[in-house]
Coordinates of C-alpha atoms in Angstrom, one line a residue:
Chain G
M1 CA -1.1 7.8 36.2
A2 CA 0.3 4.1 36.9
D3 CA -2.9 2.5 37.2
K4 CA -4.5 4.1 34.0
E5 CA -4.7 2.0 30.9
V6 CA -1.5 2.4 28.5
F7 CA -2.2 1.7 24.6
D8 CA 0.8 0.8 22.8
F9 CA -0.3 2.1 19.5
L10 CA -3.3 4.8 19.4
I11 CA -4.6 5.5 15.9
V12 CA -6.3 9.0 15.4
G13 CA -8.4 8.3 12.6
A14 CA -10.3 5.0 11.0
G15 CA -10.4 5.5 7.4
C16 CA -8.5 3.5 5.0
A17 CA -4.9 4.2 6.8
G18 CA -6.1 4.2 10.4
A19 CA -8.1 1.0 9.9
S20 CA -5.1 -0.5 8.0
G21 CA -2.6 0.4 10.9
A22 CA -5.1 -0.8 13.5
M23 CA -5.3 -4.2 12.0
Y24 CA -1.6 -4.8 11.6
A25 CA -1.0 -3.6 15.1
T26 CA -2.8 -6.8 16.2
R27 CA -0.6 -8.8 14.2
L28 CA 2.2 -7.6 16.2
N29 CA 0.3 -7.9 19.5
L30 CA 0.2 -4.5 20.0
K31 CA -2.6 -3.0 22.0
A32 CA -4.1 -0.4 19.7
V33 CA -6.9 1.9 19.8
M34 CA -8.5 3.9 17.2
V35 CA -9.9 7.4 18.2
A36 CA -11.8 8.7 15.1
E37 CA -14.7 11.6 14.5
L38 CA -15.7 9.9 11.2
P39 CA -15.2 6.0 11.2
G40 CA -14.4 5.1 7.5
G41 CA -12.9 8.5 6.8
L42 CA -13.4 10.6 3.5
I43 CA -13.7 7.8 1.3
T44 CA -17.3 7.1 2.7
T45 CA -18.0 10.2 0.6
T46 CA -17.0 8.4 -2.8
H47 CA -19.5 6.7 -5.1
L48 CA -17.6 3.8 -6.7
V49 CA -13.6 2.7 -6.0
E50 CA -12.2 0.8 -9.1
N51 CA -8.6 0.7 -8.2
W52 CA -8.4 -0.9 -4.8
P53 CA -6.1 -3.9 -5.7
G54 CA -8.0 -7.0 -6.0
I55 CA -11.5 -5.2 -6.2
K56 CA -12.8 -4.2 -9.6
S57 CA -15.6 -2.4 -8.1
I58 CA -16.7 -1.2 -4.4
T59 CA -18.6 1.7 -3.2
G60 CA -16.4 4.0 -1.1
P61 CA -18.8 3.1 2.1
D62 CA -18.5 -0.4 1.5
L63 CA -14.4 -0.5 1.0
A64 CA -14.3 1.8 4.3
S65 CA -16.5 -0.9 6.1
S66 CA -14.4 -3.8 5.0
L67 CA -11.2 -2.3 6.5
V68 CA -12.7 -1.1 9.7
D69 CA -14.3 -4.3 10.4
H70 CA -11.2 -5.9 9.7
A71 CA -9.5 -3.9 12.4
L72 CA -12.5 -4.6 14.7
S73 CA -12.8 -8.3 14.3
F74 CA -8.8 -8.6 15.3
G75 CA -10.1 -6.7 18.4
V76 CA -9.1 -3.2 18.0
P77 CA -11.6 -0.9 19.7
L78 CA -13.0 2.0 18.1
K79 CA -14.1 5.3 20.2
N80 CA -16.1 7.7 18.0
E81 CA -14.9 10.9 19.6
R82 CA -12.7 13.7 18.2
V83 CA -9.3 14.3 19.3
T84 CA -8.7 17.7 20.3
E85 CA -5.1 17.9 21.5
I86 CA -2.0 15.5 21.9
V87 CA 0.6 16.4 24.3
N88 CA 3.8 14.8 25.6
A89 CA 3.0 12.9 28.9
N90 CA 6.5 13.3 30.8
L91 CA 8.0 16.7 29.7
N92 CA 11.2 15.5 31.7
P93 CA 11.8 11.7 30.7
P94 CA 14.7 10.2 32.3
E95 CA 18.0 9.8 30.2
G96 CA 17.5 6.8 27.9
S97 CA 13.9 7.0 27.8
Q98 CA 11.1 8.8 25.9
S99 CA 7.8 10.2 26.9
G100 CA 4.5 8.5 26.1
F101 CA 1.3 10.6 24.8
I102 CA -2.0 12.0 26.3
V103 CA -4.5 12.1 23.7
K104 CA -7.5 14.1 24.8
T105 CA -11.0 14.2 23.6
A106 CA -13.8 16.3 24.5
G107 CA -14.6 13.4 27.3
N108 CA -11.7 11.4 27.9
E109 CA -7.9 11.2 27.9
Y110 CA -6.0 8.2 26.6
L111 CA -2.1 7.1 27.6
A112 CA -0.4 5.9 24.4
K113 CA 3.3 4.7 24.0
T114 CA 3.2 5.5 20.3
V115 CA 0.8 7.8 18.3
L116 CA -0.4 7.4 14.5
I117 CA -2.0 10.4 13.2
A118 CA -4.1 9.4 10.3
T119 CA -6.5 12.4 10.2
G120 CA -6.9 12.6 6.4
T121 CA -8.2 16.1 4.6
K122 CA -11.3 18.0 4.8
H123 CA -12.5 19.5 1.8
R124 CA -11.3 23.1 0.8
K125 CA -13.7 25.8 0.7
L126 CA -13.8 28.2 -2.3
G127 CA -14.6 31.4 -0.5
A128 CA -17.0 33.0 -2.8
P129 CA -19.9 35.1 -1.0
G130 CA -23.0 32.8 -0.9
E131 CA -20.8 29.7 -0.5
K132 CA -21.2 29.6 3.4
E133 CA -24.9 31.1 3.5
F134 CA -26.0 28.3 0.9
E135 CA -24.2 25.2 2.5
N136 CA -26.4 22.5 2.4
K137 CA -29.0 24.8 0.7
G138 CA -27.5 24.2 -2.9
V139 CA -23.9 24.3 -1.9
S140 CA -22.2 21.1 -1.3
Y141 CA -18.8 19.2 -1.1
C142 CA -20.1 15.6 -1.6
A143 CA -21.9 14.9 -5.0
L144 CA -22.4 11.0 -3.6
C145 CA -24.0 12.5 -0.4
D146 CA -26.5 15.0 -1.9
G147 CA -26.4 14.1 -5.8
A148 CA -29.8 12.5 -5.5
F149 CA -31.4 15.7 -4.4
Y150 CA -30.8 16.9 -7.8
K151 CA -32.8 14.7 -10.1
G152 CA -33.6 16.4 -13.2
K153 CA -31.8 20.1 -12.2
V154 CA -29.0 21.9 -13.1
V155 CA -25.8 21.8 -11.2
C156 CA -22.2 22.6 -11.4
V157 CA -18.9 21.3 -10.1
V158 CA -16.2 23.8 -9.6
G159 CA -12.7 22.3 -9.8
G160 CA -10.1 21.2 -12.4
G161 CA -8.7 17.9 -11.2
D162 CA -10.0 14.5 -11.1
S163 CA -12.1 14.9 -8.0
A164 CA -14.4 17.7 -10.1
A165 CA -14.3 15.0 -13.1
K166 CA -15.5 12.1 -10.4
E167 CA -17.9 14.3 -9.2
A168 CA -19.4 15.2 -12.3
L169 CA -19.7 11.9 -13.5
V170 CA -21.6 11.0 -10.2
L171 CA -24.0 14.0 -10.6
S172 CA -25.0 12.9 -14.2
E173 CA -26.7 10.1 -13.0
H174 CA -29.2 12.4 -11.3
A175 CA -29.1 15.7 -12.7
S176 CA -30.3 17.1 -16.2
K177 CA -27.1 18.9 -16.9
V178 CA -23.9 19.3 -15.2
Y179 CA -21.3 22.2 -15.9
I180 CA -17.6 21.6 -14.8
I181 CA -16.3 25.1 -13.9
V182 CA -12.6 25.1 -14.5
R183 CA -10.4 27.9 -13.6
R184 CA -7.6 27.4 -16.1
D185 CA -7.7 25.8 -19.5
V186 CA -7.2 22.2 -18.8
L187 CA -8.8 19.4 -17.0
R188 CA -6.3 17.6 -15.2
A189 CA -8.4 14.5 -14.6
E190 CA -7.0 10.6 -14.5
P191 CA -7.5 10.0 -18.3
V192 CA -10.0 7.2 -18.0
N193 CA -12.2 9.6 -16.0
A194 CA -11.3 12.5 -18.7
D195 CA -12.6 10.5 -21.3
R196 CA -15.8 9.5 -19.5
V197 CA -16.3 13.0 -19.0
K198 CA -16.0 13.3 -22.5
A199 CA -18.2 11.0 -23.8
N200 CA -21.1 11.8 -21.5
G201 CA -23.6 13.8 -23.1
K202 CA -24.9 15.6 -19.9
I203 CA -21.8 17.1 -18.8
E204 CA -19.9 20.4 -20.2
V205 CA -16.8 21.8 -19.2
L206 CA -16.6 25.7 -19.0
F207 CA -12.7 26.5 -19.1
N208 CA -11.4 29.8 -17.9
T209 CA -14.3 30.5 -15.8
Q210 CA -14.5 31.3 -12.3
I211 CA -17.5 31.9 -9.7
E212 CA -18.0 35.5 -8.3
E213 CA -20.9 34.8 -6.3
I214 CA -23.6 32.5 -5.3
L215 CA -27.2 33.9 -5.3
G216 CA -30.6 32.9 -4.3
S217 CA -33.5 33.3 -1.6
D218 CA -33.8 30.4 0.4
K219 CA -31.6 28.1 -1.6
V220 CA -29.2 28.6 -4.5
E221 CA -30.9 29.8 -7.6
K222 CA -28.0 31.2 -9.7
I223 CA -24.3 32.2 -10.1
H224 CA -22.6 35.1 -11.1
L225 CA -19.2 34.5 -13.0
K226 CA -16.1 36.5 -13.2
G227 CA -16.5 38.7 -16.2
G228 CA -20.1 39.5 -15.6
N229 CA -22.1 36.4 -17.2
E230 CA -24.9 34.9 -15.1
M231 CA -26.4 31.3 -15.0
A232 CA -29.4 29.7 -13.3
M233 CA -28.2 26.6 -11.1
D234 CA -29.8 24.5 -8.8
G235 CA -26.7 23.1 -7.2
V236 CA -23.1 24.1 -6.9
F237 CA -20.5 21.1 -5.8
M238 CA -16.9 22.1 -4.8
A239 CA -14.1 19.8 -5.9
I240 CA -11.4 22.3 -5.4
G241 CA -9.1 20.2 -3.4
H242 CA -8.4 19.1 0.2
D243 CA -6.6 20.4 3.1
A244 CA -4.5 18.5 5.4
L245 CA -6.1 17.9 9.0
S246 CA -2.7 18.3 10.7
A247 CA -3.6 20.6 13.4
L248 CA -2.4 18.2 16.2
A249 CA 0.6 17.9 14.9
G250 CA 2.4 21.2 14.9
P251 CA 2.1 21.4 18.8
L252 CA 3.7 18.3 19.4
G253 CA 6.6 19.8 17.4
V254 CA 5.9 17.6 14.5
D255 CA 7.3 19.2 11.0
L256 CA 4.9 19.9 8.4
N257 CA 5.8 21.1 4.8
D258 CA 4.3 24.5 3.2
K259 CA 1.0 22.5 2.4
K260 CA 0.5 22.0 6.2
E261 CA 0.8 18.2 5.4
I262 CA 2.9 15.7 7.7
K263 CA 6.3 15.0 6.6
I264 CA 7.1 11.8 6.7
N265 CA 10.0 9.0 5.6
R266 CA 9.8 5.5 4.3
R267 CA 8.9 4.1 7.5
A268 CA 5.9 6.5 8.1
E269 CA 8.0 8.1 10.9
T270 CA 7.7 12.0 11.6
N271 CA 10.7 13.6 13.0
V272 CA 9.3 13.0 16.5
P273 CA 9.9 9.7 17.9
G274 CA 6.9 7.5 18.7
V275 CA 4.5 9.8 16.4
Y276 CA 3.8 8.2 13.0
A277 CA 1.7 9.8 10.3
A278 CA 0.0 7.8 7.4
G279 CA -2.6 8.7 4.5
D280 CA -3.8 12.1 3.3
V281 CA -2.7 14.2 5.7
T282 CA 1.1 13.2 4.8
D283 CA 3.1 14.7 2.2
T284 CA 3.2 11.7 0.2
E285 CA 2.8 13.0 -3.3
F286 CA 0.4 10.7 -5.0
K287 CA -2.1 9.8 -2.3
Q288 CA -4.5 7.0 -2.6
A289 CA -6.3 4.6 -0.3
I290 CA -3.7 1.9 -1.0
T291 CA -0.6 4.0 -0.4
G292 CA -2.4 5.4 2.8
S293 CA -3.1 1.7 3.9
A294 CA 0.4 0.6 3.1
E295 CA 2.1 3.5 5.1
A296 CA -0.3 2.9 8.1
V297 CA 0.8 -0.7 8.0
T298 CA 4.6 0.2 8.0
A299 CA 3.8 2.7 10.9
A300 CA 2.4 -0.2 13.0
F301 CA 5.7 -2.0 12.2
F302 CA 8.0 0.7 13.3
A303 CA 6.0 1.7 16.2
F304 CA 6.3 -2.2 17.5
D305 CA 10.0 -2.1 16.6
Y306 CA 10.2 1.3 18.8
I307 CA 8.3 -0.1 21.8
G308 CA 11.0 -2.8 21.7
K309 CA 13.8 -0.6 21.8
N310 CA 12.6 2.1 23.8
K311 CA 11.5 2.6 27.8
V312 CA 8.5 4.9 27.2
V313 CA 7.3 6.7 30.5
F314 CA 4.3 8.7 31.6
Chain B
M1 CA 12.0 0.1 -34.7
A2 CA 9.4 2.6 -35.7
D3 CA 7.2 0.0 -36.6
K4 CA 7.6 -2.2 -33.7
E5 CA 4.8 -2.0 -30.9
V6 CA 5.8 0.3 -28.0
F7 CA 4.6 -0.1 -24.4
D8 CA 4.3 2.7 -22.1
F9 CA 5.0 0.7 -19.2
L10 CA 6.2 -2.8 -19.0
I11 CA 6.2 -4.8 -15.7
V12 CA 8.3 -7.2 -15.1
G13 CA 6.5 -9.7 -12.9
A14 CA 2.8 -10.3 -12.0
G15 CA 3.0 -10.9 -8.3
C16 CA 1.2 -8.5 -5.7
A17 CA 3.0 -5.5 -6.6
G18 CA 3.5 -6.3 -10.4
A19 CA -0.5 -6.7 -11.1
S20 CA -1.3 -3.6 -8.7
G21 CA 0.8 -1.5 -10.9
A22 CA -0.5 -2.8 -14.2
M23 CA -4.1 -2.4 -12.8
Y24 CA -3.4 1.2 -12.1
A25 CA -1.5 2.0 -15.2
T26 CA -4.8 1.2 -17.1
R27 CA -6.6 4.1 -15.0
L28 CA -4.1 6.5 -16.4
N29 CA -4.5 5.2 -19.8
L30 CA -0.8 3.7 -20.0
K31 CA -0.3 0.8 -22.5
A32 CA 0.9 -1.9 -20.3
V33 CA 2.3 -5.3 -20.4
M34 CA 3.2 -7.7 -17.6
V35 CA 6.0 -10.1 -18.4
A36 CA 6.4 -12.7 -15.9
E37 CA 7.7 -16.2 -15.1
L38 CA 5.4 -16.8 -12.4
P39 CA 2.2 -15.0 -12.2
G40 CA 0.9 -14.4 -9.0
G41 CA 4.4 -14.3 -7.6
L42 CA 5.8 -16.1 -4.4
I43 CA 2.6 -15.2 -2.5
T44 CA 1.2 -18.2 -4.4
T45 CA 3.2 -20.6 -2.0
T46 CA 1.4 -18.9 1.0
H47 CA -0.9 -20.9 3.0
L48 CA -3.2 -18.1 4.4
V49 CA -2.8 -14.4 4.3
E50 CA -4.8 -12.5 7.1
N51 CA -3.4 -9.2 6.9
W52 CA -4.1 -8.0 3.6
P53 CA -6.4 -5.1 4.6
G54 CA -10.1 -5.2 4.1
I55 CA -9.6 -9.3 3.8
K56 CA -9.8 -11.4 7.0
S57 CA -8.5 -14.7 5.7
I58 CA -7.9 -15.7 1.9
T59 CA -5.4 -18.1 0.4
G60 CA -2.3 -16.8 -1.2
P61 CA -3.3 -18.1 -4.7
D62 CA -6.4 -16.7 -4.3
L63 CA -5.2 -13.3 -3.4
A64 CA -2.7 -13.5 -6.1
S65 CA -5.6 -14.2 -8.5
S66 CA -7.6 -11.3 -7.3
L67 CA -4.9 -9.0 -8.1
V68 CA -3.9 -10.6 -11.5
D69 CA -7.4 -11.0 -12.6
H70 CA -8.0 -7.3 -11.7
A71 CA -5.3 -6.1 -14.1
L72 CA -6.2 -8.6 -16.7
S73 CA -9.9 -7.3 -16.5
F74 CA -8.7 -4.1 -17.1
G75 CA -6.9 -4.8 -20.4
V76 CA -3.5 -5.5 -19.4
P77 CA -1.8 -8.7 -21.4
L78 CA 0.2 -11.0 -19.4
K79 CA 3.2 -12.6 -21.3
N80 CA 4.3 -15.9 -19.2
E81 CA 7.6 -15.4 -20.2
R82 CA 11.1 -14.9 -18.2
V83 CA 12.9 -11.4 -19.0
T84 CA 16.4 -12.4 -19.5
E85 CA 17.8 -8.9 -20.0
I86 CA 16.8 -5.4 -20.2
V87 CA 19.1 -2.6 -21.9
N88 CA 18.7 1.1 -23.5
A89 CA 17.4 1.2 -26.6
N90 CA 19.4 4.3 -27.9
L91 CA 22.8 4.9 -26.4
N92 CA 23.0 8.1 -27.7
P93 CA 19.6 9.6 -27.1
P94 CA 19.1 13.3 -28.8
E95 CA 19.9 16.5 -26.2
G96 CA 16.4 16.7 -24.0
S97 CA 15.4 13.1 -24.8
Q98 CA 15.7 9.8 -22.9
S99 CA 16.2 6.6 -24.1
G100 CA 13.4 3.8 -24.0
F101 CA 14.3 0.2 -23.1
I102 CA 14.7 -3.2 -24.8
V103 CA 13.1 -5.8 -22.6
K104 CA 14.2 -9.3 -23.9
T105 CA 12.8 -12.8 -23.1
A106 CA 14.0 -16.3 -24.7
G107 CA 11.6 -15.7 -27.5
N108 CA 10.6 -12.0 -27.8
E109 CA 11.8 -8.3 -27.5
Y110 CA 9.6 -5.7 -26.2
L111 CA 10.1 -2.0 -26.4
A112 CA 9.0 0.1 -23.5
K113 CA 9.2 3.9 -22.6
T114 CA 9.2 3.1 -18.8
V115 CA 10.0 -0.3 -16.9
L116 CA 8.6 -1.4 -13.5
I117 CA 11.0 -4.0 -12.0
A118 CA 8.5 -6.3 -9.8
T119 CA 10.5 -9.3 -9.7
G120 CA 10.2 -10.2 -6.1
T121 CA 12.5 -12.7 -4.5
K122 CA 13.7 -16.3 -4.6
H123 CA 14.2 -18.7 -1.6
R124 CA 17.6 -18.7 0.0
K125 CA 19.6 -21.9 0.0
L126 CA 21.2 -23.3 3.3
G127 CA 24.2 -24.7 1.6
A128 CA 24.3 -27.8 3.3
P129 CA 25.7 -31.0 1.6
G130 CA 22.6 -33.2 0.6
E131 CA 20.6 -30.0 0.2
K132 CA 20.9 -29.9 -3.6
E133 CA 20.9 -33.5 -3.7
F134 CA 18.0 -34.2 -2.2
E135 CA 15.8 -31.1 -3.5
N136 CA 12.2 -32.5 -4.2
K137 CA 13.3 -35.9 -2.2
G138 CA 12.7 -34.4 1.1
V139 CA 14.3 -31.1 0.7
S140 CA 11.4 -28.5 0.5
Y141 CA 11.4 -24.6 0.0
C142 CA 7.5 -24.2 0.5
A143 CA 5.3 -25.9 3.1
L144 CA 2.3 -25.3 1.3
C145 CA 3.3 -26.6 -1.9
D146 CA 4.7 -29.9 -0.4
G147 CA 3.5 -30.3 3.2
A148 CA 0.5 -32.8 2.2
F149 CA 3.4 -35.4 1.1
Y150 CA 4.2 -35.7 4.8
K151 CA 1.0 -36.7 6.5
G152 CA 1.9 -38.7 9.8
K153 CA 5.9 -38.2 9.1
V154 CA 8.6 -36.3 10.9
V155 CA 9.7 -32.8 9.5
C156 CA 11.7 -30.0 10.3
V157 CA 11.8 -26.2 9.4
V158 CA 15.0 -24.5 9.0
G159 CA 14.9 -21.0 10.1
G160 CA 14.5 -18.3 12.9
G161 CA 12.3 -15.8 11.5
D162 CA 8.3 -15.1 10.8
S163 CA 8.6 -17.5 7.9
A164 CA 9.9 -20.6 9.6
A165 CA 6.9 -20.2 12.2
K166 CA 4.6 -20.1 9.3
E167 CA 6.0 -23.0 7.7
A168 CA 6.1 -24.9 10.8
L169 CA 2.2 -24.3 11.2
V170 CA 1.4 -25.3 8.0
L171 CA 3.5 -28.5 8.3
S172 CA 1.7 -29.1 11.6
E173 CA -1.5 -29.5 9.7
H174 CA -0.2 -32.8 8.0
A175 CA 3.2 -34.0 9.8
S176 CA 3.0 -35.8 13.2
K177 CA 6.0 -33.9 14.6
V178 CA 7.6 -30.8 13.3
Y179 CA 11.0 -29.0 14.5
I180 CA 11.8 -25.6 14.0
I181 CA 15.7 -25.5 13.7
V182 CA 16.9 -22.2 14.9
R183 CA 20.6 -21.2 14.5
R184 CA 20.4 -18.6 17.3
D185 CA 18.5 -18.6 20.8
V186 CA 15.4 -16.9 19.6
L187 CA 12.6 -17.2 17.1
R188 CA 11.9 -13.8 15.7
A189 CA 8.1 -14.4 14.4
E190 CA 5.3 -12.1 14.4
P191 CA 4.0 -12.1 17.8
V192 CA 0.9 -13.9 16.8
N193 CA 2.6 -16.6 15.0
A194 CA 5.1 -17.0 17.9
D195 CA 2.0 -17.7 20.1
R196 CA 0.5 -20.0 17.7
V197 CA 3.6 -22.2 17.6
K198 CA 3.8 -22.0 21.4
A199 CA 0.6 -23.5 21.5
N200 CA 0.9 -26.1 19.1
G201 CA 1.4 -29.4 20.7
K202 CA 3.1 -31.2 17.4
I203 CA 5.6 -28.0 17.1
E204 CA 9.2 -28.0 19.1
V205 CA 11.8 -25.5 18.8
L206 CA 15.4 -26.3 18.7
F207 CA 17.5 -23.5 19.8
N208 CA 21.3 -22.8 19.2
T209 CA 20.9 -25.8 16.3
Q210 CA 22.5 -26.1 12.7
I211 CA 22.1 -28.9 10.0
E212 CA 25.8 -30.0 9.3
E213 CA 24.3 -32.4 6.6
I214 CA 21.3 -33.9 5.3
L215 CA 21.4 -37.5 4.5
G216 CA 19.4 -40.5 2.8
S217 CA 19.5 -43.0 0.2
D218 CA 17.0 -42.0 -2.6
K219 CA 15.1 -39.6 -0.4
V220 CA 15.9 -37.8 3.0
E221 CA 16.2 -39.9 5.8
K222 CA 18.1 -38.2 8.8
I223 CA 19.9 -34.7 9.4
H224 CA 23.2 -34.7 11.1
L225 CA 23.5 -31.6 13.6
K226 CA 26.6 -29.3 14.0
G227 CA 28.0 -30.7 17.4
G228 CA 27.4 -34.3 16.1
N229 CA 23.7 -35.1 17.2
E230 CA 21.6 -36.9 14.3
M231 CA 18.0 -36.9 14.1
A232 CA 15.9 -39.1 11.8
M233 CA 13.9 -36.8 9.3
D234 CA 11.5 -37.2 6.8
G235 CA 11.4 -33.6 5.2
V236 CA 13.4 -30.6 5.6
F237 CA 11.8 -27.3 4.8
M238 CA 14.3 -24.4 4.4
A239 CA 12.8 -21.0 5.5
I240 CA 15.8 -19.1 6.1
G241 CA 15.2 -15.9 4.0
H242 CA 14.8 -14.8 0.5
D243 CA 17.5 -12.9 -2.1
A244 CA 16.4 -10.2 -3.9
L245 CA 15.7 -11.1 -7.8
S246 CA 17.6 -8.0 -9.0
A247 CA 19.9 -9.4 -11.5
L248 CA 18.3 -7.2 -14.5
A249 CA 18.8 -4.0 -12.4
G250 CA 22.4 -3.9 -12.0
P251 CA 23.4 -3.9 -15.9
L252 CA 21.1 -0.8 -16.5
G253 CA 23.1 0.9 -13.6
V254 CA 20.2 0.8 -11.3
D255 CA 21.6 1.4 -7.7
L256 CA 21.6 -1.7 -5.4
N257 CA 22.1 -1.9 -1.7
D258 CA 24.4 -4.1 0.0
K259 CA 21.6 -7.0 0.1
K260 CA 21.4 -6.5 -3.7
E261 CA 17.9 -5.0 -3.1
I262 CA 17.3 -2.3 -5.7
K263 CA 17.2 0.9 -3.9
I264 CA 13.9 3.4 -4.5
N265 CA 12.6 6.7 -3.2
R266 CA 9.3 7.4 -2.0
R267 CA 8.3 7.7 -6.0
A268 CA 9.3 4.1 -6.6
E269 CA 12.0 5.6 -8.6
T270 CA 15.5 4.2 -9.1
N271 CA 18.2 6.4 -10.0
V272 CA 17.6 5.7 -13.5
P273 CA 15.3 7.6 -15.2
G274 CA 12.4 5.7 -16.4
V275 CA 13.2 2.6 -14.4
Y276 CA 11.0 1.9 -11.5
A277 CA 10.7 -0.9 -8.8
A278 CA 8.2 -2.1 -6.4
G279 CA 7.8 -5.0 -3.7
D280 CA 9.9 -7.5 -2.5
V281 CA 12.9 -6.7 -4.7
T282 CA 13.3 -3.4 -3.4
D283 CA 15.4 -2.0 -0.5
T284 CA 11.8 -1.2 1.5
E285 CA 12.5 -2.3 5.2
F286 CA 9.1 -3.7 6.0
K287 CA 8.2 -5.8 3.0
Q288 CA 4.7 -6.6 2.7
A289 CA 2.1 -7.4 0.3
I290 CA 0.4 -4.2 0.8
T291 CA 3.2 -2.1 0.6
G292 CA 4.7 -3.6 -2.5
S293 CA 1.3 -3.1 -4.1
A294 CA 1.3 0.8 -2.8
E295 CA 4.6 1.2 -4.2
A296 CA 3.8 -0.2 -7.8
V297 CA 0.7 2.1 -7.9
T298 CA 3.0 4.6 -7.2
A299 CA 5.4 4.0 -9.8
A300 CA 2.5 3.7 -12.4
F301 CA 1.8 7.4 -11.4
F302 CA 5.2 8.5 -11.8
A303 CA 5.9 6.6 -14.9
F304 CA 2.7 8.3 -16.3
D305 CA 4.1 11.6 -15.3
Y306 CA 7.3 11.2 -16.6
I307 CA 6.1 10.0 -20.0
G308 CA 4.3 13.2 -20.0
K309 CA 7.1 15.4 -19.4
N310 CA 9.9 13.3 -21.5
K311 CA 10.4 12.6 -24.9
V312 CA 11.4 9.0 -25.0
V313 CA 13.3 7.6 -28.0
F314 CA 14.3 4.3 -29.7

């Protein structure tokens, strides 16, 4: 493999974290590349971001673009491919050296001295009958993406956290009525968003309520609730959390916590030398765009430090 | 003290970290206040910032303004005062409760349930004879602030790190000649900045060199080097590092490391309940504007969490 291009720092993902790490890598003269299925990441499905420090209000897609463009303009290439596997390049590195990595996609293999896993999360499924059948036919995971299809309609958001509140607020700009269906007796939203929900005449919160089944013919028409009630419904938006996209980490021997999030330290190092993680895929407790970005910046620095101190072989 | 205003989250400092934490506090409906001697913080002395994710190039003062304005526009007041002391408000809080804090300035006392120390750092002094005598008469700690006074003159920067390289680059826009005086045999600058120094015809790096004394009449005229050499010099810029402004932390019982930086965990918590720290004053190894900002955002969240879980008494 001696004649194949070797990257210093390969970033899996190009969301807020990945793009920030890529940009910083250029400040350290690292040869970096982003390999990402969804450039911009999950924040591209967010309506308005008001809490990126220094920017009072920006759309999710615009924030993502500014971060990705920063990395691109500083010379980091972006490969729009899904990484399927990461393996050690050398199973028996000579004493005193470390193995590099082979990062595989459907059509390519990349060699990298260090890897940053910034793959983020995916929306969690409710698992109710009808959910899969009606996906994109009334069942959605993104109010920003699909909300406009429900002008004047009745919709519900399933979930009891801040995401549910924000999704409901977005939907209230289109729908005639928005229910938030909360399993427990409390809506744990950011207080500003909880206040906005309360003040919004279109939104009604139903506590201690769960969906039993989603029903319709060629699209969603109603929901059955546990306990027997039925509600006419044109759209069902799921906001019940996210699952870490950490499947690449396990086979490398990277430690995960019980939520399958990648365990990192304050250097954004995992337990495997040369493998870093940042952003929503990690075990950071309070995950925000800005915290993921900072983790990736930190990872770039410690990858730079690692490459300076270690001989990496393939 | 029952009738005195109580803040949920008092931020000492309004630099990148402090302002970001203040802004986030409003997202959590915390009653916050910034108390800061130098609004904007030390980044206001930086010429160009190219590594704040999402912004390809911005001046230090403009970046600082955007962060402070974000907090102000979301309703956090800024008190332009120097905090002199922070003490526990109640030395014997009842079982199951926590003491709040009294934050003192020259003219005021503020009550706060939680405190974020985001006081940053100050420029380190060289300690050479003449340094103090000629401060602001040829001795400076900020190329951006004072560089323009040296148009066509010969200046030197003392230091061997990235700050020294950046200070020299700024000075090269004004001075006719810029020496970087490096004690050891290597310039440990960010590689992009090291390259820029090399490519800059006005800048010359002197390795294994130390200033013995700074001399002049009413302003700096020359420097004596260790070993006996003498150089004519119009300005001497110090870039030999920073000292954490952590003096407020010690008396509160907050743990410091051997560099007198405040020890924090991934929640930006110190060892003292209700006291958080973020930014350059902490023991974070790779300190950048973005990492300090993320730490302060994290602190705001865990302060919110703490206030929800604890009864705080005064």
